Amino acid sequence: MLNLTHWEIGPIFRALMRNKTGAILIAIQIAVTMTIIVNAIFIISERQKLMARDSGVDEANSFYLSSSSFGEDFNTEVTAAEDLAMIRQTPGVIDAMQINAIPMSGGGWSMSLQTKAGDDIDGTGAAVYMVDEHFLKTLDVDVIAGEPFTLTDIRLRKGSSTDWPDKTIITKSMAETLYPDEPWHSVVGKTVYINNNEPMIITGIIDQLQAPWIGWDGVERVMLSPERLEFTSYRYFIRTEVGKRDELMPQIEEMLANSNKKRLIRDVRSMQETRERSYRQHSAMITILGTVMIVLTVVTGLGIVGLASFSVNRRKKQIGTRRALGASQQAILRYFMLENFIISSAGVVLGAVLTVGLNIWLVKAFELNTLDWYLVPAGMVSLWIVGQLAVFGPAKRAAAIPPALATRTV
Amino acid sequence: MFSYYLRLALLSIKRNPILSGLMITAIALGIGASMTTITINYLMSANPIPEKSQQLFYVQVDSWNPYEAFDEPNEPPNQITWTESQNFMRDATAFRQTAIASSNAVIEPQDQDSKPFMSSIRLAYSDFFSMFNVPFLYGNGWQAAEDNDRALVVVLSRKTNDTLFGGENSVGRTVRIAAKDFKVIGVLDNWEPIPKFYDLTTDEFGSPEDIFMPFTLKEALELNNGGNTNCWKSPEGEGFKSFLLSECVNYQMWVELRSEQEKQDYLNYLHNYVAEQKTMGRFAREQNNRLSDVMQWLKINEVVADDAQIMLWLSLMFLLVCLLNTIGLLLAKFSGKTAEISLRRAVGASKSDLFYQHLVETACIGIAGGIAGLGLALIGLQGIKALYGEFADKVTSLDMNLVIIAIILALVSSIGAGLYPTWRICKIEPASQLKDQ
């Protein structure tokens, strides 16, 4: 039987009104706690979404290193060909190639492509990776329309070159951004313009590959340019068989360093480490906010325990009297639980308003996204539960007060 | 009287160890979290060169694409082209000026056992050292004549000098950099401006470069571009020279101007310069010249990370929760003392005596919480350092100012929290509680 008058909501409420301060303090605490927790959870989930994105390469089994020549008369073209032949022959290596920049690493090249030639036409930015015909296996990408590059497509790019090859392969995302009104596979064969007027034919489309900048909103927009690099400093990207990476990293570093003393091999780094470094800020934020949430919940919980214990102590005599007059232990327990529920309700309602308010401010000031609506009711329910759990101990002790206490003077 | 109240306070704290402990913990957590984030924000927004930050100006002119602003809505590029760097330095109309850029090259130690290594280079003009008050351990910077002569001279950072010469005075010695023999003319003392304000394009909390050499060597030695290179138009023609003469921006320009008049004069100079370039077919955009002093330039570049600011605000709200908690607990604690208070009132203590007494008690709790909070802040900063690694090394150390801020924050907030409960308890009538006894 659900009989609301049995629940004594009226008397509880009137009693609360007679001693508002403690209740108001707890309600505000609950409200602010909820505001922080819900916004923190939202920020955490946003960061987790960012971190869950796939870079497109075989992250677990890939690494890279850079080779910088010094001294005069260094033949980069010959050295690179020898290096790559050696690396590709090494047991455990799936494939390797020269590249100008690394996904997720934070440093790279971008160029603007436009669908019509002309100085005054708006272009679409894309990250540029200069690759050779080994890119399919090395970068672990699939050509989903058109053709991959072949050996004859690859030209030699010098440090001072400013022009571009006449072919390019782009990601599906880039194809969709360049030609929003056409299905992506029909983009193969079209001509786009780089440097406003220089034509390049799109000969293929790859499924997915990320740009070097994880914070860029066009992170999925990439173009591949078929070029070997004759720079004083460039990188080799190497993909290994599963589980062979850690063993091959020092081995290949040493092999290259010994093969030619007129250059430096440096920055040997796995893709996994690159990911950790680039996303470190986000994983740190997740840890910090998580810690704050836990500590905050404990503080608020203890505050509720403290104040409830105090109010139980102060009302010992009244509780004894009620018990003597026939109230059951259940009724006393219910009284304190309900009292907390009423206070928490006021707190979470205020909390919902503050939560949305803080989010609106964060959106304005820091360009965060708008809160997922369901986090607000979820936060409300969680704090209700925290309140009920915190008050349960003191309420239990109140219920244990013997009726005989009413007859004693304190 | 004070020592008596202090004794009473300690007694009262001892009598309710759990409640008092909770209060101290709550304040300590709030202070610890806030101080951690305040420290990071304080260090990130620190003035790296307070003695002359208002006399150093970063120069921007709008040489960008006629059809599209460098940055919305109408921001000029954050760096200048090689052409501007050469023209500004040739005209030299400011009190002091330097165009700067970053690059890198391989250093080959003379000692055959040491491996060659890559070093970062700051290309600068001779005024750089005096403009930015760069401290020298040995020797000096170079002179204007060496800028013009493209002299192969180098200033080493203290760390580089330690690596190459074991920390000895190396002035006059030779170092092989980028396959050329350079003469060392100076060694810097420790110099770590936070943030690294003179070049914010990459790694604004990084360390200054390993070596410093005349800017003019960029062209002579064909040194590569460090930092960010942005182009709206690709270079016309092949080769290093055409790249230098392109519309790509990769250089920074600083001027030292000692008065408002000098600043106006320099703005006029920029205006006339751009007008002149327009007649030569460059600078198709409207005049949009900027001079930003150091703190303005840091603000424009949003050096204080968004995440640090978000954490600051969240931690202040956290402190608020902890204080509300303390108010509630104090109320609880004080109202347990009503009998004692009315007795003291009855035997002659005035309201203000009681107020004073309880304020001493809350201050004790505040100080204890503040000290514990400082400890927590130290742990918090270590935690941040561990989480962010080298990126946070320079923004996670407490200095004396911050310790004082922490104590004041703890005292103010705990006394603030204590005011209402104290005020309430002093309203107790002398006789009200005695009747019961």
mmCIF file of C-alpha atoms in Angstrom, chain B residues 226-392:
data_model
loop_
_atom_site.group_PDB
_atom_site.id
_atom_site.type_symbol
_atom_site.label_atom_id
_atom_site.label_comp_id
_atom_site.label_asym_id
_atom_site.label_seq_id
_atom_site.Cartn_x
_atom_site.Cartn_y
_atom_site.Cartn_z
ATOM 1 C CA GLY B 226 62.590 25.740 -38.192
ATOM 2 C CA GLY B 227 59.233 26.401 -36.559
ATOM 3 C CA ASN B 228 56.271 27.006 -38.835
ATOM 4 C CA THR B 229 56.434 28.055 -42.457
ATOM 5 C CA ASN B 230 53.192 29.341 -43.944
ATOM 6 C CA CYS B 231 52.723 30.254 -47.585
ATOM 7 C CA TRP B 232 49.715 31.590 -49.445
ATOM 8 C CA LYS B 233 51.527 31.472 -52.761
ATOM 9 C CA SER B 234 54.270 29.131 -53.769
ATOM 10 C CA PRO B 235 57.739 30.434 -54.527
ATOM 11 C CA GLU B 236 58.435 31.533 -58.070
ATOM 12 C CA GLY B 237 61.221 29.399 -59.405
ATOM 13 C CA GLU B 238 63.454 26.740 -57.901
ATOM 14 C CA GLY B 239 66.208 26.979 -55.374
ATOM 15 C CA PHE B 240 66.924 28.384 -51.929
ATOM 16 C CA LYS B 241 67.084 31.982 -53.100
ATOM 17 C CA SER B 242 63.626 31.934 -54.641
ATOM 18 C CA PHE B 243 62.298 30.351 -51.464
ATOM 19 C CA LEU B 244 63.740 33.219 -49.425
ATOM 20 C CA LEU B 245 62.205 35.761 -51.775
ATOM 21 C CA SER B 246 58.785 34.087 -51.692
ATOM 22 C CA GLU B 247 55.707 35.249 -49.802
ATOM 23 C CA CYS B 248 56.218 32.484 -47.203
ATOM 24 C CA VAL B 249 56.397 33.651 -43.578
ATOM 25 C CA ASN B 250 58.868 32.028 -41.184
ATOM 26 C CA TYR B 251 60.549 34.953 -39.384
ATOM 27 C CA GLN B 252 59.728 36.994 -36.313
ATOM 28 C CA MET B 253 60.472 40.667 -35.786
ATOM 29 C CA TRP B 254 60.961 42.447 -32.450
ATOM 30 C CA VAL B 255 61.670 46.123 -31.867
ATOM 31 C CA GLU B 256 62.527 48.022 -28.696
ATOM 32 C CA LEU B 257 60.723 51.354 -28.388
ATOM 33 C CA ARG B 258 61.281 53.474 -25.300
ATOM 34 C CA SER B 259 58.308 55.836 -25.453
ATOM 35 C CA GLU B 260 54.849 56.352 -26.891
ATOM 36 C CA GLN B 261 56.447 58.777 -29.359
ATOM 37 C CA GLU B 262 58.877 56.123 -30.598
ATOM 38 C CA LYS B 263 55.995 53.693 -30.911
ATOM 39 C CA GLN B 264 54.022 56.180 -33.025
ATOM 40 C CA ASP B 265 57.092 56.839 -35.145
ATOM 41 C CA TYR B 266 57.553 53.136 -35.761
ATOM 42 C CA LEU B 267 53.885 52.682 -36.688
ATOM 43 C CA ASN B 268 54.286 55.549 -39.139
ATOM 44 C CA TYR B 269 57.357 53.884 -40.545
ATOM 45 C CA LEU B 270 55.417 50.625 -41.033
ATOM 46 C CA HIS B 271 52.584 52.514 -42.711
ATOM 47 C CA ASN B 272 54.942 54.204 -45.139
ATOM 48 C CA TYR B 273 56.799 50.959 -45.744
ATOM 49 C CA VAL B 274 53.609 49.076 -46.641
ATOM 50 C CA ALA B 275 52.451 51.977 -48.833
ATOM 51 C CA GLU B 276 55.748 51.837 -50.689
ATOM 52 C CA GLN B 277 55.502 48.051 -51.132
ATOM 53 C CA LYS B 278 51.988 48.465 -52.512
ATOM 54 C CA THR B 279 53.379 50.562 -55.352
ATOM 55 C CA MET B 280 55.603 47.581 -56.148
ATOM 56 C CA GLY B 281 52.639 45.232 -56.380
ATOM 57 C CA ARG B 282 52.913 43.581 -52.974
ATOM 58 C CA PHE B 283 50.671 43.927 -49.886
ATOM 59 C CA ALA B 284 47.360 43.726 -51.746
ATOM 60 C CA ARG B 285 45.411 43.734 -48.475
ATOM 61 C CA GLU B 286 44.529 46.854 -46.528
ATOM 62 C CA GLN B 287 47.062 48.341 -44.130
ATOM 63 C CA ASN B 288 46.884 46.208 -40.981
ATOM 64 C CA ASN B 289 50.071 46.823 -39.030
ATOM 65 C CA ARG B 290 50.393 45.751 -35.416
ATOM 66 C CA LEU B 291 52.818 46.402 -32.588
ATOM 67 C CA SER B 292 52.131 44.195 -29.550
ATOM 68 C CA ASP B 293 54.118 44.425 -26.340
ATOM 69 C CA VAL B 294 55.242 41.219 -24.667
ATOM 70 C CA MET B 295 52.166 40.642 -22.508
ATOM 71 C CA GLN B 296 49.803 41.546 -25.364
ATOM 72 C CA TRP B 297 51.639 39.164 -27.646
ATOM 73 C CA LEU B 298 51.344 36.347 -25.093
ATOM 74 C CA LYS B 299 47.631 37.047 -24.784
ATOM 75 C CA ILE B 300 47.074 37.072 -28.556
ATOM 76 C CA ASN B 301 48.806 33.700 -28.757
ATOM 77 C CA GLU B 302 46.660 32.293 -25.931
ATOM 78 C CA VAL B 303 49.697 30.964 -24.141
ATOM 79 C CA VAL B 304 47.653 29.882 -21.110
ATOM 80 C CA ALA B 305 46.185 26.549 -22.207
ATOM 81 C CA ASP B 306 42.399 26.214 -22.223
ATOM 82 C CA ASP B 307 42.649 23.050 -20.163
ATOM 83 C CA ALA B 308 44.584 24.871 -17.444
ATOM 84 C CA GLN B 309 41.882 27.531 -17.268
ATOM 85 C CA ILE B 310 39.070 24.977 -17.189
ATOM 86 C CA MET B 311 40.854 23.173 -14.373
ATOM 87 C CA LEU B 312 41.306 26.458 -12.505
ATOM 88 C CA TRP B 313 37.593 27.194 -12.562
ATOM 89 C CA LEU B 314 36.619 23.660 -11.647
ATOM 90 C CA SER B 315 39.075 23.660 -8.751
ATOM 91 C CA LEU B 316 37.702 26.951 -7.438
ATOM 92 C CA MET B 317 34.232 25.399 -7.479
ATOM 93 C CA PHE B 318 35.742 22.429 -5.694
ATOM 94 C CA LEU B 319 37.073 24.811 -3.035
ATOM 95 C CA LEU B 320 33.575 26.267 -2.731
ATOM 96 C CA VAL B 321 32.126 22.815 -2.028
ATOM 97 C CA CYS B 322 34.818 22.204 0.580
ATOM 98 C CA LEU B 323 34.036 25.528 2.250
ATOM 99 C CA LEU B 324 30.289 24.901 2.291
ATOM 100 C CA ASN B 325 31.165 21.611 3.879
ATOM 101 C CA THR B 326 33.231 23.396 6.493
ATOM 102 C CA ILE B 327 30.457 25.883 7.242
ATOM 103 C CA GLY B 328 28.044 23.018 7.829
ATOM 104 C CA LEU B 329 30.471 21.162 10.034
ATOM 105 C CA LEU B 330 31.317 24.297 12.017
ATOM 106 C CA LEU B 331 27.634 24.961 12.568
ATOM 107 C CA ALA B 332 27.277 21.438 13.844
ATOM 108 C CA LYS B 333 30.312 21.741 16.050
ATOM 109 C CA PHE B 334 29.463 25.113 17.546
ATOM 110 C CA SER B 335 25.874 24.244 18.255
ATOM 111 C CA GLY B 336 27.162 21.377 20.374
ATOM 112 C CA LYS B 337 28.688 24.072 22.550
ATOM 113 C CA THR B 338 25.578 26.115 23.244
ATOM 114 C CA ALA B 339 25.499 25.207 26.902
ATOM 115 C CA GLU B 340 29.118 26.187 27.409
ATOM 116 C CA ILE B 341 28.606 29.459 25.588
ATOM 117 C CA SER B 342 25.554 30.547 27.491
ATOM 118 C CA LEU B 343 27.394 29.743 30.692
ATOM 119 C CA ARG B 344 30.307 31.932 29.641
ATOM 120 C CA ARG B 345 27.909 34.678 28.674
ATOM 121 C CA ALA B 346 26.203 34.367 32.075
ATOM 122 C CA VAL B 347 29.474 34.784 33.948
ATOM 123 C CA GLY B 348 30.356 37.919 32.014
ATOM 124 C CA ALA B 349 31.901 37.234 28.588
ATOM 125 C CA SER B 350 30.682 39.769 26.057
ATOM 126 C CA LYS B 351 29.463 38.874 22.563
ATOM 127 C CA SER B 352 32.628 40.283 21.028
ATOM 128 C CA ASP B 353 34.780 38.180 23.379
ATOM 129 C CA LEU B 354 33.001 35.051 22.196
ATOM 130 C CA PHE B 355 33.207 36.153 18.593
ATOM 131 C CA TYR B 356 36.936 36.694 18.927
ATOM 132 C CA GLN B 357 37.402 33.363 20.691
ATOM 133 C CA HIS B 358 35.643 31.374 17.981
ATOM 134 C CA LEU B 359 37.360 33.258 15.210
ATOM 135 C CA VAL B 360 40.661 32.124 16.723
ATOM 136 C CA GLU B 361 39.351 28.589 16.613
ATOM 137 C CA THR B 362 38.349 28.778 12.947
ATOM 138 C CA ALA B 363 41.657 30.448 12.090
ATOM 139 C CA CYS B 364 43.487 27.524 13.722
ATOM 140 C CA ILE B 365 41.526 25.123 11.552
ATOM 141 C CA GLY B 366 42.194 27.341 8.534
ATOM 142 C CA ILE B 367 45.947 27.425 9.112
ATOM 143 C CA ALA B 368 46.100 23.673 9.662
ATOM 144 C CA GLY B 369 44.051 23.176 6.486
ATOM 145 C CA GLY B 370 46.211 25.656 4.600
ATOM 146 C CA ILE B 371 49.449 23.938 5.535
ATOM 147 C CA ALA B 372 48.054 20.503 4.718
ATOM 148 C CA GLY B 373 46.693 22.032 1.502
ATOM 149 C CA LEU B 374 50.159 23.255 0.530
ATOM 150 C CA GLY B 375 51.423 19.731 1.004
ATOM 151 C CA LEU B 376 48.636 18.442 -1.198
ATOM 152 C CA ALA B 377 49.410 21.113 -3.794
ATOM 153 C CA LEU B 378 53.012 19.885 -3.921
ATOM 154 C CA ILE B 379 51.760 16.354 -4.454
ATOM 155 C CA GLY B 380 49.260 17.645 -7.022
ATOM 156 C CA LEU B 381 51.995 19.453 -8.942
ATOM 157 C CA GLN B 382 54.168 16.345 -8.931
ATOM 158 C CA GLY B 383 51.165 14.438 -10.248
ATOM 159 C CA ILE B 384 50.654 16.968 -13.046
ATOM 160 C CA LYS B 385 54.332 16.774 -13.897
ATOM 161 C CA ALA B 386 54.109 12.995 -14.104
ATOM 162 C CA LEU B 387 50.987 13.179 -16.268
ATOM 163 C CA TYR B 388 52.187 15.852 -18.691
ATOM 164 C CA GLY B 389 55.881 14.966 -18.721
ATOM 165 C CA GLU B 390 58.378 17.455 -20.095
ATOM 166 C CA PHE B 391 55.604 19.746 -21.355
ATOM 167 C CA ALA B 392 54.768 20.798 -17.812
#
